C-alpha atoms as one frame of an Amber mdcrd trajectory, in Angstrom:
protein
 -16.871  27.396 -22.495 -17.671  27.359 -25.667 -20.110  24.375 -27.369 -16.605
  23.285 -29.437 -14.677  23.468 -26.603 -17.345  21.374 -24.561 -17.353  18.410
 -27.560 -12.976  18.651 -27.638 -13.337  18.550 -23.857 -15.487  15.658 -23.844
 -13.387  13.268 -26.476 -10.509  13.784 -24.319 -12.608  12.869 -20.830 -14.252
   9.919 -23.314 -10.450   8.793 -24.674  -8.619   8.900 -21.259 -11.874   7.235
 -19.524 -11.487   3.936 -22.305  -7.857   3.892 -22.111  -7.841   3.430 -17.626
 -11.215   0.799 -18.068  -8.712  -1.661 -20.452  -6.361  -1.409 -18.116  -8.672
  -1.618 -15.415 -10.323  -4.275 -17.485  -6.342  -5.586 -17.510  -5.655  -5.554
 -14.019  -8.541  -7.088 -12.518  -8.453 -10.082 -14.959  -3.723  -9.996 -13.749
  -4.958 -10.201  -9.832  -7.775 -13.422 -10.459  -5.729 -15.412 -11.814  -4.056
 -15.428  -8.188  -6.745 -15.710  -6.066  -4.029 -18.598  -3.254  -2.733 -17.604
  -0.094  -0.069 -19.635   1.946  -0.776 -19.935   5.671   3.177 -19.802   7.172
   3.768 -20.023  10.359   7.331 -20.614  12.263   8.607 -23.953  12.912  10.479
 -22.358  15.997   7.319 -20.744  17.471   6.182 -24.144  17.680   9.120 -26.043
  18.432   8.499 -22.869  21.920   4.973 -24.364  22.205   5.867 -27.767  22.269
   7.964 -26.893  24.783   5.663 -24.929  27.037   2.694 -27.673  26.174   4.397
 -30.524  27.071   2.536 -31.435  22.694   5.396 -33.599  19.831   6.756 -31.525
  17.395   5.574 -34.073  15.102   1.810 -34.042  16.239   2.081 -29.749  16.830
   2.505 -29.943  13.024  -0.520 -32.536  12.137  -3.049 -30.512  13.989  -1.781
 -27.279  12.190  -2.090 -28.862   9.374  -5.590 -30.209   9.617  -6.001 -26.727
  11.197  -5.197 -24.976   7.741  -1.646 -24.220   7.440  -0.048 -24.823   4.533
   4.025 -23.760   4.962   6.992 -23.922   7.618   9.100 -21.328   7.880  12.287
 -22.825   8.654  15.362 -20.734   9.279  18.806 -21.619   8.525  20.993 -22.246
  11.379  23.174 -19.924  12.852  26.744 -20.491  14.138  26.101 -18.795  16.976
  22.812 -21.645  17.917  25.905 -23.980  17.857  28.025 -22.759  20.229  24.720
 -22.623  22.052  24.426 -25.931  21.901  27.174 -27.510  22.361  29.830 -26.741
  19.960  30.942 -27.275  16.628  31.026 -30.754  14.661  33.949 -30.824  12.192
  32.447 -33.531  10.740  29.501 -32.289   9.299  29.252 -31.833   6.247  26.817
 -30.009   5.850  27.974 -27.164   8.838  31.658 -28.224   5.983  30.148 -26.497
   2.666  28.150 -23.494   4.069  31.895 -22.073   6.164  33.963 -23.354   2.895
  31.197 -21.403   0.529  31.208 -18.394   3.262  34.521 -18.833   4.861  36.779
 -20.000   2.971  40.121 -18.971   4.961  38.830 -20.448   7.682  38.940 -24.948
   8.657  36.869 -26.199  11.747  39.003 -28.507  13.718  38.836 -30.920  16.714
  38.951 -29.638  19.942  41.936 -31.880  20.787  43.400 -30.568  17.168  43.174
 -26.930  18.582  44.813 -27.269  21.566  47.666 -29.571  19.847  48.283 -26.827
  17.042  47.934 -23.629  19.845  44.923 -22.970  17.087  42.711 -20.394  19.377
  39.551 -22.228  18.882  37.845 -24.502  17.147  37.685 -22.423  13.952  41.057
 -22.574  12.569  42.201 -19.154  11.730  39.795 -16.644  14.199  40.913 -15.974
  17.871  36.239 -14.667  17.920  34.476 -17.328  16.850  31.814 -14.664  18.331
  32.200 -12.203  15.297  30.568 -14.621  13.367  28.329 -15.447  15.324  24.978
 -14.564  12.661  26.406 -16.457   9.924  23.667 -18.681   8.444  25.425 -23.385
   8.764  22.063 -24.968   6.184  18.715 -25.969   7.746  18.507 -28.701  10.228
  18.293 -31.754   8.489  15.666 -33.232  11.532  13.410 -29.872  11.439  13.192
 -30.033   7.265  12.364 -33.927   7.676   9.354 -33.404  10.725   7.805 -30.342
   7.707   8.094 -32.734   4.679   6.600 -36.274   6.653   3.127 -33.106   7.921
   3.359 -32.814   4.845   3.753 -28.951   4.783   5.736 -27.066   2.404   9.004
 -25.427   3.471   9.689 -21.517   3.489  13.277 -20.328   3.874  14.364 -18.141
   5.950  18.467 -17.418   4.519  20.667 -15.568   7.276  22.274 -12.695   4.488
  24.920 -12.002   7.227  28.484 -12.800   6.140  27.574 -13.220   1.890  30.094
 -11.464   0.928  31.044 -13.249  -2.113  29.291 -14.675  -5.993  30.749 -18.763
  -5.128  28.393 -17.531  -1.241  24.921 -16.142  -2.087  25.053 -19.312  -5.333
  25.220 -21.430  -1.905  22.794 -19.713   0.611  20.116 -19.793  -2.497  20.821
 -23.573  -2.491  20.271 -24.571  -0.071  16.759 -23.246  -0.039  16.098 -24.545
  -2.908  17.978 -28.196  -1.747  15.430 -28.262   1.718  12.256 -28.088  -1.086
  12.070 -24.390  -0.599  10.146 -22.464  -3.256   9.732 -18.573  -1.018  12.287
 -17.268   0.457  12.134 -14.277   3.643  15.119 -13.012   4.230  15.857 -13.604
   7.656  17.578  -9.629   9.389  17.063  -6.248   8.050  18.479  -7.063   5.370
  18.395  -8.779   1.979  21.053 -11.025   0.364  24.278  -9.672  -1.847  23.351
  -5.832  -0.482  24.632  -4.038  -1.750  27.153  -5.116  -4.902  25.620  -8.288
  -5.454  21.779  -7.491  -5.056  21.127  -7.835  -9.046  23.786 -11.137  -8.784
  20.904 -12.206  -6.509  18.062 -11.676  -8.166  19.182 -13.463 -11.449  20.303
 -16.790  -8.716  16.345 -16.274  -7.590  15.217 -16.377 -11.084  17.912 -20.001
 -12.575  17.200 -21.762  -9.268  12.877 -21.630  -9.666  12.738 -19.054  -6.036
  10.312 -16.650  -5.231  11.141 -13.682  -2.959   8.327 -12.836  -0.031   8.705
  -9.423   1.326   7.692  -8.740   4.148   5.790  -5.132   4.117   4.950  -2.467
   7.047   9.040  -4.460   7.744  11.595  -3.066   5.989  14.502  -4.428   5.332
  17.589  -2.613   3.282  17.874  -3.943  -0.451  13.870  -4.991  -0.578  12.993
  -2.670  -2.938  16.171  -3.478  -5.234  15.730  -6.560  -4.785  11.861  -6.122
  -5.701  12.144  -4.454  -8.802  15.481  -6.213  -9.617  12.596  -9.378 -10.534
  10.527  -7.007 -12.221   7.424  -6.891  -8.543   7.438 -10.961  -9.581   7.803
 -11.441  -6.340   5.133 -13.075  -3.290   3.795  -9.687  -0.897   3.710 -11.358
   3.058   2.471  -9.767   5.429   2.577 -11.064   9.564   2.622  -9.267  12.951
   5.845  -9.156  15.544   6.310 -10.982  18.607   5.402  -8.605  20.657   2.632
  -7.461  19.033   0.886 -11.055  19.318   1.498 -10.119  22.842  -0.816  -6.972
  23.539  -2.979  -8.182  19.777  -6.775  -9.481  20.462  -6.753 -12.900  18.219
 -10.190 -11.137  16.111  -8.158  -7.755  15.294  -4.938 -10.257  14.361  -7.843
 -12.076  11.910  -9.241  -9.027  10.414  -5.029  -7.686   9.785  -4.755 -10.250
   7.400  -8.193 -10.207   6.146  -7.400  -7.313   5.117  -4.060  -7.547   3.799
  -5.098 -10.354   1.116  -8.952  -8.110  -0.114  -6.692  -5.024  -0.444  -3.051
  -5.001  -0.061  -2.653  -8.436  -2.323  -1.126 -10.126   0.739  -0.816 -13.910
  -0.397   1.282 -15.502   1.921   0.234 -14.854   5.247   3.190 -15.800   7.818
   0.991 -16.085  10.757   2.714 -16.508  14.149   1.453 -18.004  17.369  -0.376
 -16.692  20.950   2.123 -17.014  24.407  -0.151 -16.143  26.374  -1.657 -17.352
  29.902  -4.350 -19.724  28.697  -6.097 -23.485  29.277  -4.681 -25.049  25.491
  -3.033 -23.251  23.699  -2.209 -25.308  21.642  -5.810 -26.329  21.020  -6.489
 -21.989  20.937  -3.026 -21.861  18.337  -4.915 -24.129  16.520  -7.967 -22.781
  16.677  -6.660 -19.369  15.484  -4.948 -20.586  12.175  -8.330 -22.649  11.847
 -10.242 -18.574  12.133  -7.525 -17.102  10.005  -8.047 -19.518   7.213 -11.739
 -19.259   7.277 -11.127 -15.651   7.294  -9.937 -16.338   3.980 -11.815 -18.860
   2.376 -15.596 -17.015   3.143 -13.439 -13.622   0.726 -13.767 -16.382  -1.816
  -9.348 -16.806  -2.089  -8.122 -20.971  -1.569  -5.165 -22.221   0.499  -2.054
 -23.675  -1.081   1.502 -22.068  -2.990   1.077 -18.403  -2.842  -0.939 -17.338
  -5.562   1.317 -15.669  -8.932  -0.493 -12.477 -10.493  -0.316 -12.410 -14.436
   2.279 -10.073 -16.408   0.685  -6.866 -16.802   2.670  -4.522 -18.717   1.131
  -0.062 -19.767   1.882   0.119 -23.269   3.594   3.591 -23.431   0.439   3.978
 -25.880  -1.930   3.529 -23.643  -0.419   5.806 -20.502  -0.331   9.547 -23.432
  -4.233   7.810 -24.135  -4.833   9.071 -20.298  -2.698  11.419 -20.428  -5.430
  12.798 -23.558  -8.417  12.534 -19.815  -5.889  14.082 -17.945  -6.171  16.966
 -20.598  -9.698  17.278 -20.844 -10.458  17.800 -16.704  -7.781  19.834 -16.630
  -8.528  21.677 -19.784 -12.466  21.276 -18.009 -11.403  22.989 -15.058 -10.081
  25.978 -16.698 -13.091  27.362 -18.405 -14.830  26.118 -14.999 -12.794  28.802
 -13.115 -11.423  31.410 -15.410 -13.877  30.508 -18.405 -10.256  32.145 -20.870
 -10.618  33.403 -23.806 -10.659  31.233 -27.149  -7.522  32.085 -28.194  -5.791
  30.594 -24.856  -7.544  28.177 -25.024  -6.712  26.731 -27.672  -2.941  27.679
 -27.219  -3.023  26.225 -24.234  -4.309  22.890 -25.479  -1.683  21.777 -28.431
   0.113  22.407 -25.548  -0.968  20.540 -23.451  -1.833  17.946 -26.534   1.938
  17.934 -27.016   2.953  17.044 -23.875   0.673  14.541 -23.767   2.705  12.581
 -26.244   5.445  13.249 -24.571   5.340  11.141 -21.657   5.674   7.902 -24.223
   9.406   9.528 -23.869   9.427   8.169 -19.917   6.317   6.226 -19.706   8.285
   4.958 -16.191   8.703   8.780 -14.204   5.655  10.153 -16.189   2.890   7.512
 -14.165   3.510   9.289 -11.119   3.208  12.577 -12.450   0.424  11.397 -14.347
  -1.170   9.793 -11.371  -0.652  13.036  -8.925  -1.555  15.230 -11.475  -5.706
  13.411 -11.629  -5.552  13.533  -7.754  -5.564  17.189  -8.176  -7.497  17.900
 -11.353 -10.655  15.831 -10.437 -11.534  17.288  -7.171 -10.626  20.468  -8.042
 -13.216  19.937 -10.916 -15.958  17.883  -9.146 -15.881  20.656  -7.116 -15.718
  23.475  -9.173 -18.452  23.563 -11.048 -20.919  23.160  -8.439 -23.552  26.099
  -8.397 -22.318  29.402  -6.491 -25.548  30.309  -6.029 -28.529  29.224  -5.154
 -31.879  29.542  -7.704 -33.648  32.660  -8.353 -37.136  30.602  -8.159 -39.304
  29.779  -5.103 -37.222  27.271  -2.663 -40.328  26.314  -0.811 -40.491  23.239
  -2.128 -37.677  20.888   0.024 -38.328  17.617  -1.773 -36.788  20.016  -5.173
 -33.712  20.600  -3.755 -33.486  17.302  -1.547 -33.512  15.600  -4.649 -31.521
  18.845  -6.846 -28.443  18.135  -3.953 -28.443  14.400  -3.962 -28.390  14.553
  -7.880 -25.410  17.396  -7.664 -23.417  15.260  -4.809 -23.796  12.083  -7.094
 -22.463  13.909 -10.334 -19.803  15.478  -7.872 -18.523  11.271  -6.622 -19.313
   9.788 -11.130 -16.091  13.071 -11.798 -13.920  12.687  -8.982 -14.491   8.421
  -9.290 -12.641   9.028 -12.970  -9.996  11.104 -11.674  -9.765   8.292 -10.026
 -10.147   5.987 -13.168  -7.059   7.901 -14.688  -4.911   8.288 -11.244  -4.928
   4.007 -10.484  -4.588   3.226 -14.388  -1.235   5.084 -15.020   0.058   2.834
 -11.591  -0.653  -0.075 -13.301   2.690  -1.285 -13.933   4.367  -4.624 -11.576
   6.748  -2.406  -9.256   3.210  -0.266  -8.774   0.533  -3.578  -8.491   3.106
  -5.206  -5.838   3.906  -1.686  -3.681   8.110  -1.632  -4.603   7.273   1.352
  -5.377   4.324   3.513  -4.177   2.436   6.958  -5.381   4.410   9.206  -3.624
   2.113  12.375  -3.612  -0.720  11.000  -0.969  -0.059  14.000   1.058  -0.027
  16.599  -2.248  -2.510  14.816  -4.026  -5.155  15.462  -0.455  -3.123  19.228
   1.265  -3.601  21.104  -2.408  -7.079  20.494  -3.147  -8.465  21.002   0.130
  -6.384  24.601   0.654  -7.127  25.396  -2.761 -10.853  25.110  -2.527 -10.828
  26.764   0.726  -9.585  29.530  -0.983 -12.142  29.422  -3.545 -14.794  29.325
  -1.199 -13.773  31.950   0.842 -13.961  33.830  -2.242 -16.590  33.136  -3.168
 -18.246  34.329  -0.255 -18.464  37.485  -0.701 -21.128  39.503  -1.332 -17.528
  41.570  -4.555 -17.869  38.108  -5.669 -21.319  37.790  -5.750 -21.638  40.487
  -7.753 -18.947  40.694 -10.168 -20.657  37.611 -11.391 -23.991  38.953 -12.368
 -21.279  41.357 -14.394 -18.628  39.019 -16.233 -16.981  36.320 -16.190 -15.945
  33.924 -13.088 -12.260  34.896 -13.214 -13.087  38.957 -12.890 -15.779  37.797
  -9.684 -13.287  35.467  -8.338 -10.603  38.681  -9.041 -13.145  40.503  -6.767
 -14.130  38.244  -4.274  -9.811  37.783  -3.716  -9.515  41.610  -3.206 -12.217
  41.661  -0.651 -10.612  39.110   1.485  -8.054  41.242   0.588  -8.551  44.514
   2.042 -10.748  42.625   5.044  -9.998  43.327   8.369  -9.005  40.543  10.881
 -10.166  39.580  14.148  -9.589  37.376  16.528 -12.475  34.101  15.354 -10.780
  34.210  11.693  -7.202  33.450  13.553  -8.574  30.465  15.798 -11.194  29.246
  12.698  -7.413  29.289  10.906  -5.269  27.727  13.239  -8.817  25.212  13.340
  -8.487  23.983   9.917  -4.391  23.755   9.714  -5.078  21.304  13.317  -7.162
  20.063  11.393  -5.264  19.061   7.889  -2.359  18.127   9.982  -4.876  15.613
  11.708  -6.177  14.335   7.946  -2.715  14.764   6.660  -0.593  12.419   9.307
  -3.492   9.770   9.431  -3.217   9.283   5.558  -0.188   7.830   3.350   1.262
   4.894   2.194   2.942   4.722   6.487   0.333   7.079   8.554   2.274   8.617
  11.466  -1.469   8.743  13.119  -2.323   4.606  13.826  -6.230   4.469  14.322
  -7.805   4.563  17.644  -9.464   0.821  19.093 -13.183   2.181  19.077 -12.968
   3.315  15.039 -11.613  -0.541  14.107 -14.648  -1.727  16.025 -17.007   0.651
  14.316 -15.130   0.105  11.307 -15.617  -3.332  11.677 -19.923  -3.066  11.751
 -19.535  -0.843   8.626 -17.900  -2.832   6.923 -19.911  -6.047   7.813 -23.491
  -4.004   6.857 -21.926  -2.301   3.528 -19.507  -5.095   2.366 -16.697  -2.908
   1.878 -14.707  -0.929   4.566 -15.371   2.904   4.494 -12.803   5.831   5.512
 -14.096   7.274   8.575 -13.680  11.158   7.448 -15.418  10.727   4.128 -18.412
   9.086   5.561 -19.010  10.876   9.109 -17.916  13.986   7.830 -17.198  14.968
   4.687 -20.324  13.971   2.622 -22.634  15.072   5.506 -20.776  18.344   5.122
 -20.998  18.148   1.558 -24.634  17.444   1.262 -25.881  19.164   4.197 -23.712
  22.454   2.176 -25.703  21.554  -0.514 -29.213  22.605   0.487 -29.052  25.463
   2.825 -26.873  26.882  -0.967 -29.200  25.887  -2.852 -31.993  27.556  -0.143
 -29.553  31.085  -0.815 -27.447  30.724   2.563 -24.559  31.624   0.483 -22.560
  32.636   4.020 -22.701  29.545   6.103 -22.969  26.839   3.126 -19.547  27.608
   1.851 -17.646  27.070   4.723 -19.508  22.711   5.077 -18.679  23.094   1.189
 -14.689  22.819   2.596 -15.567  20.786   4.740 -17.405  18.335   2.437 -14.325
  18.733  -0.352 -13.163  15.826   1.947 -15.640  13.522   1.028 -14.161  14.008
  -2.928 -10.218  14.247  -2.130 -10.162  10.640  -0.185 -13.084   8.665  -3.005
  -9.698   9.773  -4.707
């Protein structure tokens, strides 16, 4: 790369880096504004705990509030529940109003009247009231009063079933507001207004001053569309299912909530109670709630109404500047690998500049593409800039080699971090920050650089590459090495090595992404927690225990001239850079 090319690339990288740092500063300020977390319990579970222990519900509420609870989730009463309790009272104004809004074709009649008029049931006009068992009929006024007296706030849980009209949506949301709720979390597998009235639901939620609570990792149909219509102004919720609670260790539950709040912007912890054999179940659950509250406050958060992040939108011009930084990294990678002639370099540069300016026309669509390119280019660049052979001078000074290897690891890491900054800055819109939309290129960004680097390192390990590099540009050396690899005889151990590498890559991919297919073992979780306590960060096992050691040892061997042994280790060491980004 000529001095002019190098200067131009550095200028592009500086522009992109400054833009990414500015965006990062805005992002940090936005996230720092919402440091308040709600600790929410389920009212039905509190009633159940009271039944098991004989302690009054009101007393349970007071104990749990003292332990740190701030909110109680109250589900809308359904027709099925009323029928189980003994039937529907035609004189109940709340039930009558709900039915008029959601089922205007029905009327409530007295049982004796139903017999006299030969109406099939207390729900006039329906011979199958069970078919409407999941229709929501408002909130239990006695439960509302108990929660209010305890000083806790209510999180409403409306039932979306059978809300097919604007009038029924209005009633459902107003009923939640009327009991004093500010946050709503929908019951069931869908959100209110699905599919044709989601935009109307969003408008009404905003008009009534409500906030939609989206429970992460518990999919509901229409949740992403509704959250997008709300512009990302939602409450991210984390919960543990009742089934998991039967097997979950309390310490692990606390860690889950802590990580959800500190790493994933969760601002409402929906804490389930433990219904396992204990000497004092009520006291055990109060201590658990207190432990969750202590962990959150220790992490620098306060308890109360769910925090609201300040509005943050990325101007299209800033995305263009980020693209210029990406262009600089791409040009540097091309020159590092191919050493293009000056004319071709500047032609590609012109095309890249035009493409960077073009992202302003479609910033939403371009953001994920820019992030994906950054996630692929910079780990490749970081590893491609490593020396291809050891020094010709005497390498008997182990301290010198050790220091140089450490310096190369640091430089490699800094280049990858630069790519990570550009990637994160491109994904700073509220829909990405709140995980409404997620970076879909995680697996591709993990697999593609590793595959490219594995091929590159195999080529660089050949004698043909080493000889061609002495007398010509790197692109010819790579070609000579590729030709030698193509002509080489395939041995059984080659096949075994390739299959082993593919299995390892498959495991990495299954453990990566927004919803990994392979979970983490209990031993690894304990090891993570131990290192987390020592380092103050959540580590990634494959980088700390595999990637960086392999990278460092591979560089040491390379600097000592052990080229054939070094390249396989460097290929494994590339995991550290892909994971870092």
